[in-house]
mmCIF file of C-alpha atoms in Angstrom:
data_model
loop_
_atom_site.group_PDB
_atom_site.id
_atom_site.type_symbol
_atom_site.label_atom_id
_atom_site.label_comp_id
_atom_site.label_asym_id
_atom_site.label_seq_id
_atom_site.Cartn_x
_atom_site.Cartn_y
_atom_site.Cartn_z
ATOM 1 C CA MET A 1 0.083 -0.002 -0.150
ATOM 2 C CA SER A 2 1.334 3.444 -0.904
ATOM 3 C CA GLU A 3 1.528 6.310 1.339
ATOM 4 C CA SER A 4 -0.890 8.217 0.027
ATOM 5 C CA GLU A 5 -3.465 5.268 0.579
ATOM 6 C CA GLY A 6 -2.617 4.522 3.611
ATOM 7 C CA SER A 7 -3.069 8.002 4.187
ATOM 8 C CA SER A 8 -6.725 8.278 2.714
ATOM 9 C CA THR A 9 -7.791 4.894 4.288
ATOM 10 C CA THR A 10 -6.866 6.513 7.578
ATOM 11 C CA SER A 11 -8.643 9.686 7.420
ATOM 12 C CA VAL A 12 -11.600 8.468 6.294
ATOM 13 C CA MET A 13 -11.767 5.980 9.534
ATOM 14 C CA ASP A 14 -11.113 9.402 11.700
ATOM 15 C CA ASP A 15 -14.327 11.128 9.774
ATOM 16 C CA GLU A 16 -16.859 10.482 12.887
ATOM 17 C CA ASP A 17 -19.493 11.089 10.800
ATOM 18 C CA LEU A 18 -18.661 8.089 8.425
ATOM 19 C CA LEU A 19 -18.139 5.574 11.544
ATOM 20 C CA TRP A 20 -21.295 6.759 12.678
ATOM 21 C CA GLU A 21 -23.032 5.194 9.657
ATOM 22 C CA ILE A 22 -20.537 2.265 9.245
ATOM 23 C CA LEU A 23 -21.601 1.109 12.812
ATOM 24 C CA LEU A 24 -25.544 2.087 12.682
ATOM 25 C CA ARG A 25 -25.478 -0.132 10.049
ATOM 26 C CA LEU A 26 -24.142 -3.230 11.650
ATOM 27 C CA PRO A 27 -26.913 -6.046 12.152
ATOM 28 C CA PRO A 28 -28.400 -5.877 15.718
ATOM 29 C CA GLN A 29 -27.040 -9.291 17.020
ATOM 30 C CA PRO A 30 -25.779 -9.360 20.125
ATOM 31 C CA SER A 31 -22.163 -9.573 19.287
ATOM 32 C CA SER A 32 -22.432 -6.446 16.750
ATOM 33 C CA LEU A 33 -21.512 -3.673 18.845
ATOM 34 C CA PRO A 34 -19.107 -5.545 21.645
ATOM 35 C CA ARG A 35 -17.140 -6.324 18.739
ATOM 36 C CA ALA A 36 -16.999 -3.545 17.262
ATOM 37 C CA SER A 37 -16.176 -1.564 20.917
ATOM 38 C CA ALA A 38 -13.197 -3.729 20.980
ATOM 39 C CA VAL A 39 -11.349 -1.838 18.275
ATOM 40 C CA CYS A 40 -10.112 0.924 19.880
ATOM 41 C CA LYS A 41 -11.040 3.751 22.652
ATOM 42 C CA ARG A 42 -12.522 5.948 19.774
ATOM 43 C CA TRP A 43 -15.135 2.996 18.495
ATOM 44 C CA ARG A 44 -15.654 2.027 22.292
ATOM 45 C CA ARG A 45 -16.856 6.083 22.884
ATOM 46 C CA MET A 46 -19.427 5.940 19.859
ATOM 47 C CA ALA A 47 -20.705 2.773 20.290
ATOM 48 C CA ILE A 48 -21.624 3.426 23.967
ATOM 49 C CA ASP A 49 -22.578 6.748 23.337
ATOM 50 C CA PRO A 50 -26.975 6.859 24.190
ATOM 51 C CA SER A 51 -27.016 9.139 21.148
ATOM 52 C CA PHE A 52 -25.913 6.638 18.774
ATOM 53 C CA LEU A 53 -27.701 3.660 20.711
ATOM 54 C CA ARG A 54 -31.021 5.556 20.253
ATOM 55 C CA SER A 55 -30.115 5.667 16.405
ATOM 56 C CA PHE A 56 -28.852 2.262 16.251
ATOM 57 C CA TYR A 57 -32.413 1.362 17.850
ATOM 58 C CA ALA A 58 -34.562 3.067 15.594
ATOM 59 C CA HIS A 59 -32.552 1.944 12.180
ATOM 60 C CA HIS A 60 -33.628 -1.311 13.067
ATOM 61 C CA ARG A 61 -36.641 -0.798 14.515
ATOM 62 C CA LYS A 62 -37.091 -4.217 16.620
ATOM 63 C CA PRO A 63 -34.978 -6.088 18.768
ATOM 64 C CA PRO A 64 -33.552 -9.353 17.666
ATOM 65 C CA LEU A 65 -35.155 -12.626 19.023
ATOM 66 C CA LEU A 66 -32.218 -13.758 21.732
ATOM 67 C CA GLY A 67 -33.829 -16.974 22.951
ATOM 68 C CA PHE A 68 -36.729 -17.864 25.153
ATOM 69 C CA PHE A 69 -37.006 -18.942 29.209
ATOM 70 C CA GLU A 70 -39.093 -22.295 30.103
ATOM 71 C CA TYR A 71 -39.070 -23.892 33.187
ATOM 72 C CA GLN A 72 -36.960 -27.097 33.427
ATOM 73 C CA ARG A 73 -35.975 -29.197 36.764
ATOM 74 C CA ASP A 74 -37.418 -26.994 39.616
ATOM 75 C CA ASN A 75 -35.823 -23.841 37.981
ATOM 76 C CA ILE A 76 -36.208 -21.151 35.090
ATOM 77 C CA VAL A 77 -33.490 -21.482 32.166
ATOM 78 C CA PHE A 78 -32.585 -19.347 29.286
ATOM 79 C CA THR A 79 -32.196 -21.140 26.014
ATOM 80 C CA SER A 80 -30.499 -18.744 23.706
ATOM 81 C CA ILE A 81 -31.581 -19.692 19.519
ATOM 82 C CA LEU A 82 -28.754 -18.193 17.911
ATOM 83 C CA ASP A 83 -25.251 -19.517 16.978
ATOM 84 C CA ALA A 84 -21.951 -18.490 17.120
ATOM 85 C CA PRO A 85 -20.535 -15.871 18.073
ATOM 86 C CA ASP A 86 -24.328 -14.325 19.376
ATOM 87 C CA ARG A 87 -24.927 -17.533 21.076
ATOM 88 C CA ILE A 88 -25.611 -16.318 24.889
ATOM 89 C CA PRO A 89 -24.967 -18.913 27.870
ATOM 90 C CA HIS A 90 -27.771 -19.696 29.951
ATOM 91 C CA GLU A 91 -25.507 -18.701 33.125
ATOM 92 C CA ARG A 92 -25.532 -15.042 31.720
ATOM 93 C CA PHE A 93 -29.302 -14.563 32.072
ATOM 94 C CA ASN A 94 -29.422 -16.405 35.164
ATOM 95 C CA ILE A 95 -32.750 -15.141 36.852
ATOM 96 C CA GLY A 96 -33.734 -18.273 38.646
ATOM 97 C CA ARG A 97 -30.825 -17.365 41.342
ATOM 98 C CA CYS A 98 -33.609 -14.409 42.141
ATOM 99 C CA ILE A 99 -35.796 -16.829 43.466
ATOM 100 C CA THR A 100 -35.534 -18.392 46.961
ATOM 101 C CA SER A 101 -37.370 -21.595 45.982
ATOM 102 C CA SER A 102 -38.141 -23.799 43.307
ATOM 103 C CA GLU A 103 -41.976 -22.408 42.573
ATOM 104 C CA GLY A 104 -40.735 -19.752 40.901
ATOM 105 C CA TYR A 105 -42.142 -19.267 36.807
ATOM 106 C CA VAL A 106 -42.114 -16.858 34.307
ATOM 107 C CA LEU A 107 -45.205 -14.758 34.075
ATOM 108 C CA GLY A 108 -43.925 -12.603 30.311
ATOM 109 C CA CYS A 109 -41.029 -11.232 28.544
ATOM 110 C CA ARG A 110 -41.671 -8.388 26.779
ATOM 111 C CA HIS A 111 -39.507 -4.929 26.185
ATOM 112 C CA GLY A 112 -36.515 -6.161 27.478
ATOM 113 C CA ARG A 113 -37.642 -7.199 30.707
ATOM 114 C CA VAL A 114 -38.851 -10.924 32.727
ATOM 115 C CA LEU A 115 -41.933 -10.633 35.000
ATOM 116 C CA VAL A 116 -41.368 -14.091 37.326
ATOM 117 C CA ILE A 117 -43.910 -15.056 40.330
ATOM 118 C CA ASP A 118 -42.413 -16.350 43.648
ATOM 119 C CA HIS A 119 -45.274 -18.258 44.901
ATOM 120 C CA VAL A 120 -43.566 -18.991 47.998
ATOM 121 C CA CYS A 121 -43.110 -15.428 49.134
ATOM 122 C CA THR A 122 -46.215 -14.274 47.196
ATOM 123 C CA GLU A 123 -44.164 -11.648 45.357
ATOM 124 C CA LEU A 124 -43.385 -10.551 41.643
ATOM 125 C CA ILE A 125 -39.537 -10.081 40.650
ATOM 126 C CA VAL A 126 -39.266 -7.650 37.664
ATOM 127 C CA CYS A 127 -35.937 -8.517 36.027
ATOM 128 C CA THR A 128 -33.758 -7.307 33.053
ATOM 129 C CA PRO A 129 -31.175 -9.984 31.803
ATOM 130 C CA ILE A 130 -29.231 -7.730 29.790
ATOM 131 C CA THR A 131 -28.604 -5.294 32.673
ATOM 132 C CA GLY A 132 -28.772 -7.670 35.375
ATOM 133 C CA GLU A 133 -31.203 -5.668 37.432
ATOM 134 C CA GLN A 134 -34.592 -6.548 39.553
ATOM 135 C CA ARG A 135 -37.402 -5.054 41.174
ATOM 136 C CA ARG A 136 -39.440 -6.401 43.635
ATOM 137 C CA LEU A 137 -42.942 -6.153 44.229
ATOM 138 C CA ALA A 138 -45.500 -7.075 46.506
ATOM 139 C CA VAL A 139 -48.840 -9.206 45.175
ATOM 140 C CA PRO A 140 -52.114 -6.964 46.146
ATOM 141 C CA PRO A 141 -53.764 -8.962 49.307
ATOM 142 C CA GLU A 142 -56.628 -9.751 46.863
ATOM 143 C CA PHE A 143 -54.315 -11.911 44.748
ATOM 144 C CA LYS A 144 -52.531 -13.968 47.471
ATOM 145 C CA THR A 145 -55.575 -16.687 47.770
ATOM 146 C CA VAL A 146 -55.078 -17.689 44.437
ATOM 147 C CA LEU A 147 -51.365 -17.183 43.265
ATOM 148 C CA ARG A 148 -50.798 -21.164 42.651
ATOM 149 C CA THR A 149 -53.646 -22.089 40.297
ATOM 150 C CA SER A 150 -55.106 -19.094 38.317
ATOM 151 C CA ILE A 151 -52.703 -16.029 38.019
ATOM 152 C CA ASN A 152 -51.153 -14.436 34.698
ATOM 153 C CA GLY A 153 -49.480 -10.911 34.036
ATOM 154 C CA ALA A 154 -47.353 -9.069 31.865
ATOM 155 C CA VAL A 155 -44.860 -6.407 31.838
ATOM 156 C CA LEU A 156 -44.217 -3.891 29.434
ATOM 157 C CA CYS A 157 -42.064 -0.710 28.906
ATOM 158 C CA THR A 158 -44.442 2.845 29.154
ATOM 159 C CA ALA A 159 -41.694 5.331 27.703
ATOM 160 C CA ASN A 160 -43.435 7.375 25.454
ATOM 161 C CA ASP A 161 -40.951 9.581 24.005
ATOM 162 C CA GLN A 162 -40.581 10.279 20.282
ATOM 163 C CA GLY A 163 -38.748 7.891 18.689
ATOM 164 C CA HIS A 164 -38.637 5.370 21.594
ATOM 165 C CA VAL A 165 -37.743 1.853 20.485
ATOM 166 C CA HIS A 166 -38.486 -0.781 22.980
ATOM 167 C CA GLY A 167 -36.032 -3.744 23.285
ATOM 168 C CA GLY A 168 -33.573 -1.306 24.628
ATOM 169 C CA CYS A 169 -35.303 0.590 27.168
ATOM 170 C CA HIS A 170 -33.539 -1.183 30.287
ATOM 171 C CA SER A 171 -34.103 1.812 32.429
ATOM 172 C CA SER A 172 -37.408 3.402 31.399
ATOM 173 C CA PRO A 173 -40.683 3.340 33.247
ATOM 174 C CA PHE A 174 -42.965 0.075 33.390
ATOM 175 C CA LYS A 175 -46.157 -1.421 34.048
ATOM 176 C CA VAL A 176 -47.351 -4.658 35.311
ATOM 177 C CA VAL A 177 -50.575 -6.248 34.221
ATOM 178 C CA LEU A 178 -51.672 -8.745 36.975
ATOM 179 C CA VAL A 179 -55.046 -10.944 36.224
ATOM 180 C CA ILE A 180 -56.932 -13.958 38.476
ATOM 181 C CA MET A 181 -59.604 -15.991 38.582
ATOM 182 C CA TYR A 182 -61.257 -17.420 41.339
ATOM 183 C CA ARG A 183 -62.522 -20.813 40.574
ATOM 184 C CA ASP A 184 -65.639 -20.442 42.619
ATOM 185 C CA ASN A 185 -67.449 -17.777 41.143
ATOM 186 C CA GLN A 186 -65.460 -17.848 37.894
ATOM 187 C CA GLN A 187 -64.713 -13.954 38.414
ATOM 188 C CA SER A 188 -61.638 -12.374 37.194
ATOM 189 C CA LEU A 189 -59.705 -9.304 38.366
ATOM 190 C CA ALA A 190 -57.006 -7.041 37.189
ATOM 191 C CA CYS A 191 -54.492 -4.676 38.808
ATOM 192 C CA VAL A 192 -51.960 -2.702 37.426
ATOM 193 C CA TYR A 193 -48.444 -1.607 38.928
ATOM 194 C CA SER A 194 -46.830 1.408 37.919
ATOM 195 C CA SER A 195 -43.036 1.880 38.368
ATOM 196 C CA GLN A 196 -43.404 5.350 38.264
ATOM 197 C CA THR A 197 -45.836 6.071 41.019
ATOM 198 C CA ASN A 198 -44.569 2.656 42.885
ATOM 199 C CA ALA A 199 -47.871 1.437 43.653
ATOM 200 C CA TRP A 200 -50.737 -0.946 42.365
ATOM 201 C CA GLY A 201 -53.706 1.156 41.147
ATOM 202 C CA ASN A 202 -57.489 0.277 41.937
ATOM 203 C CA LEU A 203 -58.730 -3.370 41.476
ATOM 204 C CA ILE A 204 -61.168 -3.932 38.069
ATOM 205 C CA SER A 205 -62.910 -7.023 37.460
ATOM 206 C CA THR A 206 -65.251 -8.693 34.741
ATOM 207 C CA ALA A 207 -68.874 -8.215 34.266
ATOM 208 C CA ALA A 208 -69.082 -11.672 32.574
ATOM 209 C CA PRO A 209 -67.575 -14.708 34.256
ATOM 210 C CA CYS A 210 -64.435 -16.254 32.929
ATOM 211 C CA ARG A 211 -63.757 -19.489 32.280
ATOM 212 C CA LEU A 212 -60.496 -20.871 33.899
ATOM 213 C CA PHE A 213 -57.340 -19.782 31.855
ATOM 214 C CA ILE A 214 -53.894 -21.546 32.218
ATOM 215 C CA ALA A 215 -52.100 -20.212 34.576
ATOM 216 C CA HIS A 216 -48.490 -18.625 33.652
ATOM 217 C CA ARG A 217 -49.205 -18.536 29.721
ATOM 218 C CA PRO A 218 -47.786 -15.594 28.128
ATOM 219 C CA GLY A 219 -50.757 -12.866 27.162
ATOM 220 C CA SER A 220 -50.726 -11.528 23.512
ATOM 221 C CA LEU A 221 -50.113 -7.589 23.618
ATOM 222 C CA ILE A 222 -52.578 -6.496 20.337
ATOM 223 C CA GLY A 223 -52.795 -2.522 20.063
ATOM 224 C CA ASN A 224 -53.307 -1.146 23.511
ATOM 225 C CA ALA A 225 -54.821 -4.502 25.210
ATOM 226 C CA PHE A 226 -53.540 -7.940 26.212
ATOM 227 C CA TYR A 227 -55.087 -10.977 25.427
ATOM 228 C CA TRP A 228 -55.356 -14.627 27.275
ATOM 229 C CA LEU A 229 -56.385 -18.060 26.250
ATOM 230 C CA THR A 230 -59.210 -19.530 28.551
ATOM 231 C CA THR A 231 -59.734 -23.228 28.837
ATOM 232 C CA ARG A 232 -63.087 -22.732 26.354
ATOM 233 C CA ASN A 233 -61.009 -20.574 23.310
ATOM 234 C CA ASP A 234 -62.661 -17.843 24.741
ATOM 235 C CA MET A 235 -60.381 -14.423 25.581
ATOM 236 C CA LEU A 236 -59.906 -12.516 29.043
ATOM 237 C CA VAL A 237 -58.542 -8.926 27.346
ATOM 238 C CA PHE A 238 -57.788 -6.188 29.739
ATOM 239 C CA ASP A 239 -57.784 -3.016 27.927
ATOM 240 C CA LEU A 240 -54.503 -0.485 28.763
ATOM 241 C CA VAL A 241 -56.143 2.625 27.936
ATOM 242 C CA GLU A 242 -59.760 2.011 28.992
ATOM 243 C CA GLN A 243 -58.542 0.018 31.958
ATOM 244 C CA SER A 244 -61.408 -2.614 31.263
ATOM 245 C CA LEU A 245 -61.461 -6.362 31.874
ATOM 246 C CA ALA A 246 -63.462 -8.175 29.553
ATOM 247 C CA VAL A 247 -64.217 -11.863 27.929
ATOM 248 C CA LEU A 248 -64.367 -12.051 24.183
ATOM 249 C CA SER A 249 -65.706 -15.305 22.582
ATOM 250 C CA GLY A 250 -62.903 -17.245 20.211
ATOM 251 C CA PRO A 251 -63.662 -18.304 16.856
ATOM 252 C CA PRO A 252 -65.659 -21.672 16.384
ATOM 253 C CA VAL A 253 -62.980 -24.290 16.884
ATOM 254 C CA LYS A 254 -62.853 -27.612 19.010
ATOM 255 C CA ASN A 255 -61.358 -27.704 22.768
ATOM 256 C CA CYS A 256 -58.172 -26.883 21.522
ATOM 257 C CA PHE A 257 -56.498 -24.402 24.177
ATOM 258 C CA LEU A 258 -53.066 -26.317 24.615
ATOM 259 C CA HIS A 259 -52.518 -26.034 20.546
ATOM 260 C CA SER A 260 -53.737 -22.433 19.933
ATOM 261 C CA GLN A 261 -52.114 -18.925 20.229
ATOM 262 C CA ILE A 262 -53.719 -15.493 19.892
ATOM 263 C CA ILE A 263 -52.043 -13.015 17.718
ATOM 264 C CA GLN A 264 -52.112 -10.232 15.096
ATOM 265 C CA VAL A 265 -52.366 -10.661 12.309
ATOM 266 C CA GLU A 266 -52.441 -7.187 10.485
ATOM 267 C CA ASP A 267 -52.440 -4.102 12.622
ATOM 268 C CA GLY A 268 -54.464 -3.929 15.199
ATOM 269 C CA VAL A 269 -56.885 -7.134 14.371
ATOM 270 C CA VAL A 270 -56.851 -10.323 16.472
ATOM 271 C CA GLY A 271 -56.099 -13.417 15.141
ATOM 272 C CA PHE A 272 -56.399 -16.808 16.351
ATOM 273 C CA VAL A 273 -53.905 -19.836 14.969
ATOM 274 C CA VAL A 274 -54.694 -23.365 16.014
ATOM 275 C CA LEU A 275 -52.001 -26.159 15.034
ATOM 276 C CA SER A 276 -53.771 -29.691 14.293
ATOM 277 C CA TYR A 277 -51.027 -31.189 12.280
ATOM 278 C CA PRO A 278 -50.515 -31.416 9.444
ATOM 279 C CA HIS A 279 -52.806 -28.094 9.740
ATOM 280 C CA PHE A 280 -51.599 -24.619 10.894
ATOM 281 C CA GLN A 281 -55.359 -23.054 10.544
ATOM 282 C CA ILE A 282 -55.284 -18.857 11.053
ATOM 283 C CA TRP A 283 -58.465 -17.233 12.060
ATOM 284 C CA GLN A 284 -59.280 -13.416 12.137
ATOM 285 C CA ARG A 285 -61.692 -11.476 14.229
ATOM 286 C CA LYS A 286 -63.661 -9.157 12.119
ATOM 287 C CA ILE A 287 -65.715 -6.065 13.164
ATOM 288 C CA ASN A 288 -68.270 -4.625 10.880
ATOM 289 C CA ASP A 289 -69.456 -1.009 10.573
ATOM 290 C CA HIS A 290 -71.993 -2.040 13.085
ATOM 291 C CA GLY A 291 -69.823 -3.007 15.756
ATOM 292 C CA VAL A 292 -70.462 -6.837 15.454
ATOM 293 C CA ALA A 293 -67.589 -8.759 15.424
ATOM 294 C CA THR A 294 -67.451 -12.106 13.740
ATOM 295 C CA TRP A 295 -64.492 -15.194 13.257
ATOM 296 C CA MET A 296 -63.365 -15.667 9.643
ATOM 297 C CA GLU A 297 -61.105 -18.136 8.119
ATOM 298 C CA TRP A 298 -58.090 -16.401 6.868
ATOM 299 C CA LYS A 299 -55.995 -19.103 5.729
ATOM 300 C CA THR A 300 -54.522 -22.933 6.789
ATOM 301 C CA ILE A 301 -51.184 -23.883 6.065
ATOM 302 C CA GLU A 302 -49.929 -27.110 5.629
ATOM 303 C CA MET A 303 -47.056 -27.723 8.153
ATOM 304 C CA HIS A 304 -45.635 -31.616 6.917
ATOM 305 C CA ASN A 305 -43.574 -29.786 4.250
ATOM 306 C CA ILE A 306 -42.031 -26.698 6.390
ATOM 307 C CA LEU A 307 -41.638 -29.339 9.197
ATOM 308 C CA ALA A 308 -40.140 -32.408 6.807
ATOM 309 C CA LEU A 309 -42.171 -34.563 8.530
ATOM 310 C CA PRO A 310 -44.918 -37.242 7.356
ATOM 311 C CA PRO A 311 -48.530 -36.148 7.321
ATOM 312 C CA GLN A 312 -49.348 -38.367 10.079
ATOM 313 C CA ILE A 313 -47.743 -38.583 13.671
ATOM 314 C CA VAL A 314 -48.639 -39.955 16.758
ATOM 315 C CA ARG A 315 -51.852 -38.075 17.529
ATOM 316 C CA GLY A 316 -51.784 -35.158 20.555
ATOM 317 C CA ALA A 317 -47.928 -35.030 20.175
ATOM 318 C CA GLU A 318 -48.568 -31.388 19.106
ATOM 319 C CA THR A 319 -48.768 -27.964 20.896
ATOM 320 C CA ILE A 320 -47.865 -24.810 20.368
ATOM 321 C CA LEU A 321 -45.216 -23.355 23.033
ATOM 322 C CA GLY A 322 -45.097 -19.734 22.684
ATOM 323 C CA TYR A 323 -45.194 -16.639 20.302
ATOM 324 C CA SER A 324 -42.496 -13.821 19.905
ATOM 325 C CA GLU A 325 -44.606 -10.507 18.903
ATOM 326 C CA ASP A 326 -41.453 -8.826 17.924
ATOM 327 C CA ALA A 327 -40.181 -11.642 15.606
ATOM 328 C CA ASP A 328 -43.161 -12.990 14.806
ATOM 329 C CA VAL A 329 -41.819 -16.495 15.539
ATOM 330 C CA PHE A 330 -43.606 -19.457 17.032
ATOM 331 C CA PHE A 331 -42.350 -22.206 18.748
ATOM 332 C CA ILE A 332 -43.998 -25.307 18.572
ATOM 333 C CA TYR A 333 -43.989 -29.742 19.631
ATOM 334 C CA VAL A 334 -44.480 -31.854 16.945
ATOM 335 C CA ASP A 335 -43.633 -35.555 17.417
ATOM 336 C CA VAL A 336 -40.788 -35.072 20.122
ATOM 337 C CA LYS A 337 -39.161 -32.147 18.544
ATOM 338 C CA PHE A 338 -38.992 -28.714 19.555
ATOM 339 C CA TYR A 339 -39.352 -26.501 16.152
ATOM 340 C CA MET A 340 -38.727 -22.436 15.641
ATOM 341 C CA VAL A 341 -41.000 -21.190 12.993
ATOM 342 C CA GLN A 342 -41.102 -18.300 11.036
ATOM 343 C CA PHE A 343 -44.578 -17.390 10.799
ATOM 344 C CA ARG A 344 -44.064 -14.811 7.464
ATOM 345 C CA SER A 345 -41.799 -17.115 5.770
ATOM 346 C CA MET A 346 -42.508 -20.373 7.305
ATOM 347 C CA GLN A 347 -39.220 -21.756 7.527
ATOM 348 C CA SER A 348 -38.758 -23.995 10.688
ATOM 349 C CA LYS A 349 -35.568 -24.663 12.791
ATOM 350 C CA ILE A 350 -35.497 -27.679 15.205
ATOM 351 C CA ILE A 351 -34.021 -26.693 18.371
ATOM 352 C CA HIS A 352 -33.758 -30.288 20.066
ATOM 353 C CA GLU A 353 -36.157 -32.777 21.007
ATOM 354 C CA ALA A 354 -37.409 -33.726 24.650
ATOM 355 C CA TYR A 355 -39.944 -35.470 26.062
ATOM 356 C CA TYR A 356 -41.214 -33.158 28.436
ATOM 357 C CA ILE A 357 -43.833 -29.864 27.447
ATOM 358 C CA THR A 358 -43.124 -26.384 29.131
ATOM 359 C CA ASP A 359 -44.125 -22.930 28.228
ATOM 360 C CA TYR A 360 -41.839 -21.164 26.057
ATOM 361 C CA HIS A 361 -41.199 -17.021 27.103
ATOM 362 C CA PRO A 362 -39.307 -15.879 24.038
ATOM 363 C CA PHE A 363 -36.612 -12.777 24.851
ATOM 364 C CA THR A 364 -35.907 -10.051 22.669
ATOM 365 C CA GLY A 365 -33.763 -7.307 23.064
ATOM 366 C CA PHE A 366 -30.911 -5.405 21.968
ATOM 367 C CA TYR A 367 -27.417 -5.320 23.614
ATOM 368 C CA SER A 368 -25.024 -2.720 24.274
ATOM 369 C CA PRO A 369 -21.015 -2.905 25.324
ATOM 370 C CA GLY A 370 -21.864 -0.608 28.211
ATOM 371 C CA ASN A 371 -24.683 -2.860 29.593
ATOM 372 C CA PHE A 372 -22.164 -5.702 30.336
ATOM 373 C CA SER A 373 -19.189 -7.613 30.298
ATOM 374 C CA TYR A 374 -18.567 -8.514 26.648
ATOM 375 C CA SER A 375 -15.945 -10.922 26.674
ATOM 376 C CA ILE A 376 -18.200 -13.443 25.832
ATOM 377 C CA PHE A 377 -18.520 -12.255 22.242
ATOM 378 C CA LEU A 378 -14.807 -12.067 21.810
ATOM 379 C CA LEU A 379 -14.046 -15.531 22.038
#
């Protein structure tokens, strides 16, 4: 290389605006910014600069899917779905150590946080795995008598500043939504905690009775409302804006709550997915000009070609384990194999084989070098 070529390369790399644009276009995978920040002090200063990180998150719009949490052998375990060098060791996200007993369960993951319930201590724990932060919340007294059987919940970021992108909001304000159902009178209650006030709000109840829902099953956030499935394929719905709790009828399908998932099929349109191998049936809830809701079958997908399995398998060996709203990815269990299926492209990947079934709680988030020790990505 001539002296003029070397001088030109140096001047290009010294251009702050150009370096900004180069780093901005790195993929949002966990190893990207940590590896770039290890090049030199100047690169690290930019990679941890809050202004740059906001631009980085805005450029990529959605955080990557890092893996999922599950309950395994009396503990909450994280499994990365990424290959090296982006694979995150499960010890890095060991949120089980913040639970005092073997009766801790994940209620939901969203916006870089994980909501855990400790049944022994009757408290909730809001964990931020990427930074290692956690906050403990006392459960409202009215909820303690039914904690072990009929409780679900969700956590979400409530930052409303312009251009905010969820997934990198580790220090932003948040809310926790907690819902329970009393078996004796089938009444459901909800309550909302705000980190800004550090207090629970008023109790909210349903006007109509609700069938039992599946405890510790993650809810779906569609528009301004959370949706949870019941054992009769109805939906328990909590509206964050109206602060109301309601029960909506599901589509006209047979009792299949273990094989179903509520999703958003279009902007603000509620969808209902039923896995009945080899079929993947998708319904959508349409509301006409008179406000009357009707379920319509949207599409049916043949899964045996996608999963590379024969159309005939042992009946009953099929379950939807989890769904990532950010990545539009399903986790399903078919014929002793765990698959990850991308909803739009319908591409699949085998995660592993096992003979047990548990709920998967997908976790998405942005990594930045300032959040943690980044040596795990430099090996």
